mmCIF file of C-alpha atoms in Angstrom:
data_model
loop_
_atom_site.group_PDB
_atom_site.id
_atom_site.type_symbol
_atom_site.label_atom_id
_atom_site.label_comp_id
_atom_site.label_asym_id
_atom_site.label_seq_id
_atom_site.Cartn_x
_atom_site.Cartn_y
_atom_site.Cartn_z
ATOM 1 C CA UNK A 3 124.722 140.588 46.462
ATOM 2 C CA UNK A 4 126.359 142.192 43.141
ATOM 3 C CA UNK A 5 124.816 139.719 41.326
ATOM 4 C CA UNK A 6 121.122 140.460 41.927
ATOM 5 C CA UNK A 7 122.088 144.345 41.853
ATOM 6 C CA UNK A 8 123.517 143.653 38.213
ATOM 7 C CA UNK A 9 119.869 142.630 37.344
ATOM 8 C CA UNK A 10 118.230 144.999 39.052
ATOM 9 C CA UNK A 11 119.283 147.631 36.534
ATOM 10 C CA UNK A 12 117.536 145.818 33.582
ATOM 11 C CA UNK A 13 116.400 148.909 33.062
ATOM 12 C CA UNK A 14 119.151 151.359 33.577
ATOM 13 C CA UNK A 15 122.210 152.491 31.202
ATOM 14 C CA UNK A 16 124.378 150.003 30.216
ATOM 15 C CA UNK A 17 127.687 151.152 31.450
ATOM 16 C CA UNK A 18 126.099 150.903 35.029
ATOM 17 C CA UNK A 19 125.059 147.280 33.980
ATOM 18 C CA UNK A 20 128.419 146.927 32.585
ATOM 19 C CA UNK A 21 130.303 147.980 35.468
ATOM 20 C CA UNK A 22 128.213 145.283 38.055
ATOM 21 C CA UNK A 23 128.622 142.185 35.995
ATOM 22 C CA UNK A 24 132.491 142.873 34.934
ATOM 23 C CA UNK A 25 133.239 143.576 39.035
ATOM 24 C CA UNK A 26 131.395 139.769 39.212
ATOM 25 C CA UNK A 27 133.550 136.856 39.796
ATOM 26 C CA UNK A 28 134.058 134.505 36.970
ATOM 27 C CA UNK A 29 132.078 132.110 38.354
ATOM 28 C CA UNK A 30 129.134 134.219 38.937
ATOM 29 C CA UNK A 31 129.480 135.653 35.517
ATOM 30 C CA UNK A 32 128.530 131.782 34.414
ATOM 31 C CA UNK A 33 125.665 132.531 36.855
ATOM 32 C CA UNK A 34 124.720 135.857 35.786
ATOM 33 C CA UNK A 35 124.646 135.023 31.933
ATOM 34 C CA UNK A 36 121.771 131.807 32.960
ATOM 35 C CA UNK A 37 119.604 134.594 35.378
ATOM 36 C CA UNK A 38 119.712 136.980 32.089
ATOM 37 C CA UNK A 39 118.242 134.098 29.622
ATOM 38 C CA UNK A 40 115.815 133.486 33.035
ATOM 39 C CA UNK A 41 114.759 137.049 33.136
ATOM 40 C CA UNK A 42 114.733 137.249 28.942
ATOM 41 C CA UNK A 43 117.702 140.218 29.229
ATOM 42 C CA UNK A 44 119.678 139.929 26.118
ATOM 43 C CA UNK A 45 121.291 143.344 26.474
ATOM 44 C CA UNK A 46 122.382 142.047 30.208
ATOM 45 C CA UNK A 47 123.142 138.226 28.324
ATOM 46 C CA UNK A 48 125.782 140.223 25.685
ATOM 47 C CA UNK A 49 127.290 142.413 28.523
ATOM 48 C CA UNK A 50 127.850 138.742 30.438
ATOM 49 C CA UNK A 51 129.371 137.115 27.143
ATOM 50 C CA UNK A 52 131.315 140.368 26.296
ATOM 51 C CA UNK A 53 132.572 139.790 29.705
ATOM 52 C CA UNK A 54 134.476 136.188 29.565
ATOM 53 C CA UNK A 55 131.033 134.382 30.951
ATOM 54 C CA UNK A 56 130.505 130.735 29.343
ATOM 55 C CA UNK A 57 127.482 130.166 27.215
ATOM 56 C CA UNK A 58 126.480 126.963 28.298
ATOM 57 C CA UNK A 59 123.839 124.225 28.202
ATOM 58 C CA UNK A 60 122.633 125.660 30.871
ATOM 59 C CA UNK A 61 122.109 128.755 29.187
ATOM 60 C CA UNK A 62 120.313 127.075 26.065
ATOM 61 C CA UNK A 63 117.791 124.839 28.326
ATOM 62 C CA UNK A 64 116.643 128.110 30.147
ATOM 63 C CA UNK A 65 116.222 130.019 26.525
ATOM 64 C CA UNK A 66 113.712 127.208 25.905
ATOM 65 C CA UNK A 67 111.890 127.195 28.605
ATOM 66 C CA UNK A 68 111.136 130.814 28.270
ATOM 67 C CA UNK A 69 110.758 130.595 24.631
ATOM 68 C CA UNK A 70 112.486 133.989 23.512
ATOM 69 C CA UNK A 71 113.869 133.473 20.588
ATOM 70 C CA UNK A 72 115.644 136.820 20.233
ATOM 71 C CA UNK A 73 117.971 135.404 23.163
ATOM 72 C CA UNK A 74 118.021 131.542 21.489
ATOM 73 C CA UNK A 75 119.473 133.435 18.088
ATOM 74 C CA UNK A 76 122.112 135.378 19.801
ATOM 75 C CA UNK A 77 123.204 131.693 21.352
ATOM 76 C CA UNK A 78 123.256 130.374 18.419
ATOM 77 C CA UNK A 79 125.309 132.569 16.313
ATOM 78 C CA UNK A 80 127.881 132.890 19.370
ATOM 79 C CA UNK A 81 127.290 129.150 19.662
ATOM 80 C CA UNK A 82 130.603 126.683 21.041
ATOM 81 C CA UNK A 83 130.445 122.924 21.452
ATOM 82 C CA UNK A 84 129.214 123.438 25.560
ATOM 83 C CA UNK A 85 126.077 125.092 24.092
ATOM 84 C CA UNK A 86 124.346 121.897 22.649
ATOM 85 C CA UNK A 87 122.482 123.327 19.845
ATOM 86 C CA UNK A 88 123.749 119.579 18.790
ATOM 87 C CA UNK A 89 122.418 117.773 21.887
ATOM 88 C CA UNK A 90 119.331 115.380 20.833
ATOM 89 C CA UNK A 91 118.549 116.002 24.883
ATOM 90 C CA UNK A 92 117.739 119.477 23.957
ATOM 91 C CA UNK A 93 114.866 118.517 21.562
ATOM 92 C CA UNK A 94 113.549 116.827 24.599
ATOM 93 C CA UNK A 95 113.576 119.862 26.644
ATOM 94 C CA UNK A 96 111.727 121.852 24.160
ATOM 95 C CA UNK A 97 109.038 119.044 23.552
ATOM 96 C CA UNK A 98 108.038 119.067 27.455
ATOM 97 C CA UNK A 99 107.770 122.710 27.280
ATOM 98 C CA UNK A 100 106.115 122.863 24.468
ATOM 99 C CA UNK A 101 108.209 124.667 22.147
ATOM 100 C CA UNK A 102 107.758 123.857 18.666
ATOM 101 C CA UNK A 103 109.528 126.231 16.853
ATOM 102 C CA UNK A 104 112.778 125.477 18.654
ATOM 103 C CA UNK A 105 112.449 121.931 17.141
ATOM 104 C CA UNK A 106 111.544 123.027 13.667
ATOM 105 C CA UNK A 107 114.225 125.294 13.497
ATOM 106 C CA UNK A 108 117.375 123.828 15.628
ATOM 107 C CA UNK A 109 116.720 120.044 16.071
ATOM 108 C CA UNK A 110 114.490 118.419 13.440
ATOM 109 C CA UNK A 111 117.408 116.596 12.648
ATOM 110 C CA UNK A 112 117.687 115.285 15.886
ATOM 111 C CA UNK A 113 114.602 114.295 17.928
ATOM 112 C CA UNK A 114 114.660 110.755 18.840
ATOM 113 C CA UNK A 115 112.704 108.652 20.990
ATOM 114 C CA UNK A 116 113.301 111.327 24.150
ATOM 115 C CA UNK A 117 111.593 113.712 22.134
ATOM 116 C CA UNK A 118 108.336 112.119 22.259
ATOM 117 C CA UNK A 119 109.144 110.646 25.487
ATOM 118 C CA UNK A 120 109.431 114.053 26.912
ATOM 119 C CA UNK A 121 106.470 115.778 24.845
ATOM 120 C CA UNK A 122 103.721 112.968 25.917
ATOM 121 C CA UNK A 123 105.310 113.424 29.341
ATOM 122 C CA UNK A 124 104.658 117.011 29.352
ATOM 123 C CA UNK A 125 101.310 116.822 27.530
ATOM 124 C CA UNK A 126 102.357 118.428 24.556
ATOM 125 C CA UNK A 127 100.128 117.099 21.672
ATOM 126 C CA UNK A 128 102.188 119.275 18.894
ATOM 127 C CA UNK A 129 105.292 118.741 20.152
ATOM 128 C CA UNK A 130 104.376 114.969 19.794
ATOM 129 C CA UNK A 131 103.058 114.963 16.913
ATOM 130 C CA UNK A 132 105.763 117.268 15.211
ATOM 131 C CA UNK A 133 108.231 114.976 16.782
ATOM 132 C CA UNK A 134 107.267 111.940 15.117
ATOM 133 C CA UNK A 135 106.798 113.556 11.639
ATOM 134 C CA UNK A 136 110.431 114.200 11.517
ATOM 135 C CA UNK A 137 110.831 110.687 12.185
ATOM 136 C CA UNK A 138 111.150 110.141 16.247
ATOM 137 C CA UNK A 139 109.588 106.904 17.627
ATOM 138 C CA UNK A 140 106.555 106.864 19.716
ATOM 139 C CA UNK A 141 107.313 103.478 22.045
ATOM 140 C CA UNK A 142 105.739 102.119 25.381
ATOM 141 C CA UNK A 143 107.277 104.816 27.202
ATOM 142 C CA UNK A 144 105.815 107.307 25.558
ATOM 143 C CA UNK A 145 102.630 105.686 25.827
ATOM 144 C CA UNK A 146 103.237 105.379 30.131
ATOM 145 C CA UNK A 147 104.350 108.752 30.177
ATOM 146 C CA UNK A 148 100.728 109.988 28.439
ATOM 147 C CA UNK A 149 98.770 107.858 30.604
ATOM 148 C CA UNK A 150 100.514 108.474 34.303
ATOM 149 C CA UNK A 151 99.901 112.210 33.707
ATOM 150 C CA UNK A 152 96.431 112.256 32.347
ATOM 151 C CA UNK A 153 97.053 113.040 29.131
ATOM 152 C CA UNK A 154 94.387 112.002 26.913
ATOM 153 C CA UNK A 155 94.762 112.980 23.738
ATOM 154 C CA UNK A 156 98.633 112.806 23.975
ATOM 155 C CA UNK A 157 97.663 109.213 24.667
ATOM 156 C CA UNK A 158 94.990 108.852 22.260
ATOM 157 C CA UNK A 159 97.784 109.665 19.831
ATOM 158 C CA UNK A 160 100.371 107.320 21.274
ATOM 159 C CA UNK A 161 97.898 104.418 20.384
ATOM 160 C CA UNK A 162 96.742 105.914 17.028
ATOM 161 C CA UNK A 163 100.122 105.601 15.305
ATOM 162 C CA UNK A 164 102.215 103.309 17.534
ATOM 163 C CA UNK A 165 99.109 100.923 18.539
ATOM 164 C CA UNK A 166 100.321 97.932 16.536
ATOM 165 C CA UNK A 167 103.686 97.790 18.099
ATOM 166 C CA UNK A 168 102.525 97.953 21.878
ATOM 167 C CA UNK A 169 102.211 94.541 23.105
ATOM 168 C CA UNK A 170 99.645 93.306 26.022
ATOM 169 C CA UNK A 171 102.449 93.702 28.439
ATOM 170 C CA UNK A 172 102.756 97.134 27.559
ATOM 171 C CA UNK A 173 99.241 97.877 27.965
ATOM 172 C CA UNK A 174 99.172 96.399 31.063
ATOM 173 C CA UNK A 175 101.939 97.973 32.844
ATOM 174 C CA UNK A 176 100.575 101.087 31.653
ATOM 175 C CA UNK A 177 96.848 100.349 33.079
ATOM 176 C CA UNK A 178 98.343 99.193 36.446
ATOM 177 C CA UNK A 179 100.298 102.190 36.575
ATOM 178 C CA UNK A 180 97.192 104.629 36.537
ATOM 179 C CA UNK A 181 95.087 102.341 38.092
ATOM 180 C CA UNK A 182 97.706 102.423 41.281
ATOM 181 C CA UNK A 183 97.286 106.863 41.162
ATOM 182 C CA UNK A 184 93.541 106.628 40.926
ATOM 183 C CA UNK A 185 93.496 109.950 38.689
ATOM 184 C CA UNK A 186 91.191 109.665 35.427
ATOM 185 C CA UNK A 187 91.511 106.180 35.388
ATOM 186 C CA UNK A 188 88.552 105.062 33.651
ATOM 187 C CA UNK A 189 89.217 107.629 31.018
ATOM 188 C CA UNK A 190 92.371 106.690 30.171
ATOM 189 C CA UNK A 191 91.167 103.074 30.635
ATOM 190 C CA UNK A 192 88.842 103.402 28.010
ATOM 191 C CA UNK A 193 91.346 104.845 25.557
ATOM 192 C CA UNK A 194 93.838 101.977 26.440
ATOM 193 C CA UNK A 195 91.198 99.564 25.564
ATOM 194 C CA UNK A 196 91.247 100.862 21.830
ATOM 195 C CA UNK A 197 94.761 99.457 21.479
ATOM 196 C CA UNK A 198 94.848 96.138 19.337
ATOM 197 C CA UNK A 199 96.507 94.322 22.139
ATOM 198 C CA UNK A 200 94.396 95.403 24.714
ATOM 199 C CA UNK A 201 93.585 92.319 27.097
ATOM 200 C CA UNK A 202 91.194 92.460 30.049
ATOM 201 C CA UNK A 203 92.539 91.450 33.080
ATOM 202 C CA UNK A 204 90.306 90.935 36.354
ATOM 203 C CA UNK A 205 92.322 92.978 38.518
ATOM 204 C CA UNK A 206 92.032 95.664 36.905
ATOM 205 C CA UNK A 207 89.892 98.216 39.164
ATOM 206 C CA UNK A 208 87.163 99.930 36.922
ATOM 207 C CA UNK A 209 84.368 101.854 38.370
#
């Protein structure tokens, strides 16, 4: 397929990589410019762009994941409104993947309550914490999200600044929930039982 030959050159002469990805459908151009953020090409990214391709969300979320920030520049000085350098939604991306810098530098502005959603979900202690000192809420989900995953100290966290505003019910639902997976459960038991509205409950199943 011409589309996994154009990458195959990564390392060859530009004209050659030139030549593959303008002989691409449109379509696949759109394809071509997400595989080149994938495979961290920015030479084969600005060939794709030079080309017609979109720069899309798509585009951005993969530049995140992979944390080059050579590539999350270039799409952000060619930036357009399908990009979403001012999606909240892309805070939350970075925050499960653990990329900090992203969020200091592109969306401080803008995390929100899927920020740390998203960052306790992923385990990402930083990203939670950096999160909520720009102002994003730690709630209940946050709090499930820590505990269904095994997260300790992303839950230890969730309780340590957001403790007061869980309620029993929260606490509960969130103790069932790990108690049903069976996976660390008195651990994270024991951590839920440091919240201030912590209430024992026979069913629960502690070993």
């Amino acid at each position: 397929m011409d589309l996994l030959r154009a990458f195959a050159l990564k390392n060859g002469v530009d004209r050659d990589l030139q030549y593959v990805i303008r002989a691409l459908k449109a379509e696949e151009r759109d394809e071509a410019a997400v595989l080149a953020v994938e495979m961290r090409n920015l030479r084969a990214l600005s060939i794709c762009h030079e080309e017609g391709a979109s720069l899309s969300s798509d585009c951005l979320r993969a530049a995140i994941r992979v944390d080059d920030y050579g590539i999350l520049m270039f799409l952000w000085q060619n930036k357009s409104p399908d990009v979403g350098f001012g999606e909240p939604s892309m805070a939350a991306v970075a925050a499960f993947t653990g990329n900090a810098r992203f969020i200091t530098d592109f969306m401080k502005d803008l995390v929100d309550e899927r920020t740390t959603n998203a960052a306790a979900a992923g385990g990402q202690l930083g990203c939670l914490r950096l999160a909520h000192s720009y102002g994003a809420p730690i709630k209940a989900s946050a709090m499930l999200n820590a505990a269904e995953r095994g997260h300790i100290n992303c839950l230890r966290f969730c309780i340590a600044v957001s403790g007061e505003d869980f309620t029993a019910a929260d606490i509960e639902r969130c103790a069932n929930a790990v108690a049903a997976q069976g996976d660390n459960f008195v651990q994270i038991f024991q951590v839920l039982q440091s919240a201030p509205a912590f209430r024992w409950n026979p069913n629960y199943l502690v070993v």
